[in-house]
Amino acid sequence: MDLFSFASRSVRNIELGIEHQMWAVATLLNQQSMEARITKAQKYLRPEAYGVLYCNPWHAFTTPFIVKSHADPDRVVTDVWPEPWRLPFRIKTLGDLSRRLHKDEALKRWPTLKSRFEANRGRGDVSGAFNITGTTVFVPVNVTAGDWRAICSD
């Protein structure tokens, strides 16, 4: 099953995403990089896929969710987050910010994260292992049903 992971630079951005049951990504100044994100979102992100957010300030995973719509390649969201975000899509959160798991604990508890982290020899940290940032945003990681149960229960 496909799991999409998205990072946030602030707790507040996650709060706003939960409040609006929506997620999106930062607008990139480099047009070619932004076009690559659009292509990946259109190719991979589908309703009923699974997702989880990663909070950079906490170094923790939080708020699993189910994707409820395709990403909108044309819409720029200016009324939710403090800065304009692109490729918005609807989500159904399966928790809130009270549920979080530090990245070191996630590495111990989530088999797919652990195996991908070890395969990368730790390069890129959990971001590299779960395609959280940069050029891998909107590229899913294949996880097992057991992984998803652990993500939802942690």
PDB file of C-alpha atoms in Angstrom:
ATOM      1  CA  MET A   1       0.000   0.000   0.000  1.00  0.00           C
ATOM      2  CA  ASP A   2       1.189   3.508  -0.814  1.00  0.00           C
ATOM      3  CA  LEU A   3       2.261   5.834   1.987  1.00  0.00           C
ATOM      4  CA  PHE A   4       2.955   9.497   1.346  1.00  0.00           C
ATOM      5  CA  SER A   5       4.944  11.469   3.909  1.00  0.00           C
ATOM      6  CA  PHE A   6       5.043  15.254   4.065  1.00  0.00           C
ATOM      7  CA  ALA A   7       7.203  17.503   6.231  1.00  0.00           C
ATOM      8  CA  SER A   8       6.261  20.735   7.923  1.00  0.00           C
ATOM      9  CA  ARG A   9       8.607  23.467   9.098  1.00  0.00           C
ATOM     10  CA  SER A  10       6.198  24.443  11.866  1.00  0.00           C
ATOM     11  CA  VAL A  11       3.686  22.957  14.259  1.00  0.00           C
ATOM     12  CA  ARG A  12       1.248  25.716  13.288  1.00  0.00           C
ATOM     13  CA  ASN A  13       1.202  24.603   9.653  1.00  0.00           C
ATOM     14  CA  ILE A  14       0.187  21.112  10.773  1.00  0.00           C
ATOM     15  CA  GLU A  15      -2.514  22.559  13.029  1.00  0.00           C
ATOM     16  CA  LEU A  16      -3.903  24.492  10.066  1.00  0.00           C
ATOM     17  CA  GLY A  17      -3.797  21.410   7.836  1.00  0.00           C
ATOM     18  CA  ILE A  18      -5.745  19.419  10.433  1.00  0.00           C
ATOM     19  CA  GLU A  19      -8.247  22.244  10.938  1.00  0.00           C
ATOM     20  CA  HIS A  20      -8.915  22.499   7.198  1.00  0.00           C
ATOM     21  CA  GLN A  21      -8.534  18.747   6.467  1.00  0.00           C
ATOM     22  CA  MET A  22      -6.149  19.708   3.677  1.00  0.00           C
ATOM     23  CA  TRP A  23      -2.482  19.420   2.862  1.00  0.00           C
ATOM     24  CA  ALA A  24      -0.304  21.028   0.206  1.00  0.00           C
ATOM     25  CA  VAL A  25       3.365  21.790  -0.394  1.00  0.00           C
ATOM     26  CA  ALA A  26       5.439  24.935  -0.457  1.00  0.00           C
ATOM     27  CA  THR A  27       5.705  26.831  -3.703  1.00  0.00           C
ATOM     28  CA  LEU A  28       9.159  26.418  -5.206  1.00  0.00           C
ATOM     29  CA  LEU A  29      10.871  29.322  -6.921  1.00  0.00           C
ATOM     30  CA  ASN A  30      12.606  26.982  -9.344  1.00  0.00           C
ATOM     31  CA  GLN A  31       9.918  26.387 -11.981  1.00  0.00           C
ATOM     32  CA  GLN A  32      11.479  23.139 -13.214  1.00  0.00           C
ATOM     33  CA  SER A  33      11.447  21.688  -9.679  1.00  0.00           C
ATOM     34  CA  MET A  34       7.840  22.796  -9.206  1.00  0.00           C
ATOM     35  CA  GLU A  35       6.850  21.166 -12.495  1.00  0.00           C
ATOM     36  CA  ALA A  36       8.500  17.938 -11.315  1.00  0.00           C
ATOM     37  CA  ARG A  37       6.392  18.022  -8.146  1.00  0.00           C
ATOM     38  CA  ILE A  38       3.236  18.564 -10.193  1.00  0.00           C
ATOM     39  CA  THR A  39       4.103  15.611 -12.433  1.00  0.00           C
ATOM     40  CA  LYS A  40       4.740  13.324  -9.469  1.00  0.00           C
ATOM     41  CA  ALA A  41       1.572  14.411  -7.689  1.00  0.00           C
ATOM     42  CA  GLN A  42      -0.501  13.713 -10.798  1.00  0.00           C
ATOM     43  CA  LYS A  43       1.191  10.372 -11.389  1.00  0.00           C
ATOM     44  CA  TYR A  44       1.137   8.941  -7.857  1.00  0.00           C
ATOM     45  CA  LEU A  45      -1.235  10.667  -5.414  1.00  0.00           C
ATOM     46  CA  ARG A  46      -4.652   9.006  -5.412  1.00  0.00           C
ATOM     47  CA  PRO A  47      -7.684   9.147  -3.146  1.00  0.00           C
ATOM     48  CA  GLU A  48      -7.662   6.486  -0.431  1.00  0.00           C
ATOM     49  CA  ALA A  49      -3.854   6.385  -0.280  1.00  0.00           C
ATOM     50  CA  TYR A  50      -2.308   6.702   3.165  1.00  0.00           C
ATOM     51  CA  GLY A  51      -0.253   9.551   4.533  1.00  0.00           C
ATOM     52  CA  VAL A  52       1.599  10.800   7.569  1.00  0.00           C
ATOM     53  CA  LEU A  53       3.022  14.181   8.491  1.00  0.00           C
ATOM     54  CA  TYR A  54       6.511  14.839   9.796  1.00  0.00           C
ATOM     55  CA  CYS A  55       7.091  17.805  12.093  1.00  0.00           C
ATOM     56  CA  ASN A  56      10.610  19.170  11.615  1.00  0.00           C
ATOM     57  CA  PRO A  57      10.754  21.111  14.928  1.00  0.00           C
ATOM     58  CA  TRP A  58       9.817  17.975  16.894  1.00  0.00           C
ATOM     59  CA  HIS A  59      11.775  15.536  14.696  1.00  0.00           C
ATOM     60  CA  ALA A  60       8.642  13.420  14.915  1.00  0.00           C
ATOM     61  CA  PHE A  61       5.938  11.812  12.829  1.00  0.00           C
ATOM     62  CA  THR A  62       2.381  12.862  13.613  1.00  0.00           C
ATOM     63  CA  THR A  63      -1.180  12.785  12.341  1.00  0.00           C
ATOM     64  CA  PRO A  64      -1.702   9.878   9.959  1.00  0.00           C
ATOM     65  CA  PHE A  65      -4.329  10.544   7.316  1.00  0.00           C
ATOM     66  CA  ILE A  66      -6.172   9.160   4.319  1.00  0.00           C
ATOM     67  CA  VAL A  67      -5.951  11.070   1.038  1.00  0.00           C
ATOM     68  CA  LYS A  68      -9.441  12.110  -0.083  1.00  0.00           C
ATOM     69  CA  SER A  69      -8.758  13.882  -3.392  1.00  0.00           C
ATOM     70  CA  HIS A  70      -6.229  14.308  -6.149  1.00  0.00           C
ATOM     71  CA  ALA A  71      -3.797  17.212  -5.816  1.00  0.00           C
ATOM     72  CA  ASP A  72      -5.016  20.275  -7.689  1.00  0.00           C
ATOM     73  CA  PRO A  73      -2.195  21.283 -10.063  1.00  0.00           C
ATOM     74  CA  ASP A  74      -3.624  24.759 -10.714  1.00  0.00           C
ATOM     75  CA  ARG A  75      -4.739  25.984  -7.307  1.00  0.00           C
ATOM     76  CA  VAL A  76      -2.507  28.100  -5.097  1.00  0.00           C
ATOM     77  CA  VAL A  77      -3.774  28.164  -1.506  1.00  0.00           C
ATOM     78  CA  THR A  78      -3.399  31.598   0.033  1.00  0.00           C
ATOM     79  CA  ASP A  79      -6.041  31.488   2.774  1.00  0.00           C
ATOM     80  CA  VAL A  80      -4.894  28.578   4.966  1.00  0.00           C
ATOM     81  CA  TRP A  81      -1.156  28.780   5.624  1.00  0.00           C
ATOM     82  CA  PRO A  82       0.945  31.935   6.140  1.00  0.00           C
ATOM     83  CA  GLU A  83       2.577  31.506   2.738  1.00  0.00           C
ATOM     84  CA  PRO A  84       1.153  30.323  -0.607  1.00  0.00           C
ATOM     85  CA  TRP A  85       1.096  26.534  -0.951  1.00  0.00           C
ATOM     86  CA  ARG A  86       0.582  24.480  -4.100  1.00  0.00           C
ATOM     87  CA  LEU A  87      -0.914  21.142  -5.081  1.00  0.00           C
ATOM     88  CA  PRO A  88      -3.565  21.088  -2.340  1.00  0.00           C
ATOM     89  CA  PHE A  89      -5.477  17.902  -1.637  1.00  0.00           C
ATOM     90  CA  ARG A  90      -8.158  16.906   0.851  1.00  0.00           C
ATOM     91  CA  ILE A  91      -7.297  14.612   3.743  1.00  0.00           C
ATOM     92  CA  LYS A  92      -9.119  12.803   6.520  1.00  0.00           C
ATOM     93  CA  THR A  93      -6.897  12.909   9.560  1.00  0.00           C
ATOM     94  CA  LEU A  94      -6.809   9.888  11.847  1.00  0.00           C
ATOM     95  CA  GLY A  95      -5.511  11.730  14.866  1.00  0.00           C
ATOM     96  CA  ASP A  96      -4.122  15.039  15.962  1.00  0.00           C
ATOM     97  CA  LEU A  97      -0.895  16.558  17.208  1.00  0.00           C
ATOM     98  CA  SER A  98      -1.201  14.777  20.552  1.00  0.00           C
ATOM     99  CA  ARG A  99      -0.165  11.646  18.671  1.00  0.00           C
ATOM    100  CA  ARG A 100       3.457  11.882  17.681  1.00  0.00           C
ATOM    101  CA  LEU A 101       6.421   9.587  17.522  1.00  0.00           C
ATOM    102  CA  HIS A 102      10.024  10.746  17.540  1.00  0.00           C
ATOM    103  CA  LYS A 103      11.951   9.640  14.459  1.00  0.00           C
ATOM    104  CA  ASP A 104      14.275   7.411  16.533  1.00  0.00           C
ATOM    105  CA  GLU A 105      11.304   5.539  17.989  1.00  0.00           C
ATOM    106  CA  ALA A 106       9.695   5.258  14.540  1.00  0.00           C
ATOM    107  CA  LEU A 107      12.908   3.657  13.247  1.00  0.00           C
ATOM    108  CA  LYS A 108      12.557   1.005  15.959  1.00  0.00           C
ATOM    109  CA  ARG A 109       8.812   0.381  15.489  1.00  0.00           C
ATOM    110  CA  TRP A 110       8.112   0.702  11.752  1.00  0.00           C
ATOM    111  CA  PRO A 111       9.745  -2.127   9.788  1.00  0.00           C
ATOM    112  CA  THR A 112       9.626  -0.467   6.358  1.00  0.00           C
ATOM    113  CA  LEU A 113      11.145   2.764   7.666  1.00  0.00           C
ATOM    114  CA  LYS A 114      13.903   0.783   9.367  1.00  0.00           C
ATOM    115  CA  SER A 115      14.713  -1.325   6.307  1.00  0.00           C
ATOM    116  CA  ARG A 116      14.726   1.668   3.934  1.00  0.00           C
ATOM    117  CA  PHE A 117      16.877   3.666   6.372  1.00  0.00           C
ATOM    118  CA  GLU A 118      19.362   0.781   6.592  1.00  0.00           C
ATOM    119  CA  ALA A 119      19.367   0.329   2.808  1.00  0.00           C
ATOM    120  CA  ASN A 120      20.301   4.028   2.494  1.00  0.00           C
ATOM    121  CA  ARG A 121      22.997   3.480   5.146  1.00  0.00           C
ATOM    122  CA  GLY A 122      21.425   6.328   7.084  1.00  0.00           C
ATOM    123  CA  ARG A 123      21.997   8.865   4.308  1.00  0.00           C
ATOM    124  CA  GLY A 124      19.153  11.332   4.216  1.00  0.00           C
ATOM    125  CA  ASP A 125      17.944  10.282   7.663  1.00  0.00           C
ATOM    126  CA  VAL A 126      14.226   9.406   7.874  1.00  0.00           C
ATOM    127  CA  SER A 127      13.518  12.018   5.193  1.00  0.00           C
ATOM    128  CA  GLY A 128      15.397   9.935   2.648  1.00  0.00           C
ATOM    129  CA  ALA A 129      13.904   6.681   3.863  1.00  0.00           C
ATOM    130  CA  PHE A 130      10.280   7.868   3.644  1.00  0.00           C
ATOM    131  CA  ASN A 131      10.533  10.329   0.698  1.00  0.00           C
ATOM    132  CA  ILE A 132       9.600  13.287   2.858  1.00  0.00           C
ATOM    133  CA  THR A 133      11.260  16.257   1.205  1.00  0.00           C
ATOM    134  CA  GLY A 134      12.861  17.674  -1.890  1.00  0.00           C
ATOM    135  CA  THR A 135      12.639  15.831  -5.161  1.00  0.00           C
ATOM    136  CA  THR A 136      10.920  12.822  -3.596  1.00  0.00           C
ATOM    137  CA  VAL A 137       7.821  14.659  -2.360  1.00  0.00           C
ATOM    138  CA  PHE A 138       4.756  12.943  -3.863  1.00  0.00           C
ATOM    139  CA  VAL A 139       6.652   9.683  -4.413  1.00  0.00           C
ATOM    140  CA  PRO A 140       5.014   7.012  -2.260  1.00  0.00           C
ATOM    141  CA  VAL A 141       6.726   4.374  -0.184  1.00  0.00           C
ATOM    142  CA  ASN A 142       5.238   0.902  -0.302  1.00  0.00           C
ATOM    143  CA  VAL A 143       4.381  -0.146   3.241  1.00  0.00           C
ATOM    144  CA  THR A 144       2.798  -3.254   4.646  1.00  0.00           C
ATOM    145  CA  ALA A 145      -0.557  -3.410   6.403  1.00  0.00           C
ATOM    146  CA  GLY A 146       1.444  -4.005   9.587  1.00  0.00           C
ATOM    147  CA  ASP A 147       3.375  -0.780   9.045  1.00  0.00           C
ATOM    148  CA  TRP A 148       0.148   1.162   8.535  1.00  0.00           C
ATOM    149  CA  ARG A 149      -1.368  -0.325  11.712  1.00  0.00           C
ATOM    150  CA  ALA A 150       1.770   0.674  13.638  1.00  0.00           C
ATOM    151  CA  ILE A 151       1.722   4.201  12.182  1.00  0.00           C
ATOM    152  CA  CYS A 152      -1.916   4.609  13.168  1.00  0.00           C
ATOM    153  CA  SER A 153      -1.434   3.214  16.652  1.00  0.00           C
ATOM    154  CA  ASP A 154       1.785   5.049  17.603  1.00  0.00           C
TER     155      ASP A 154
END
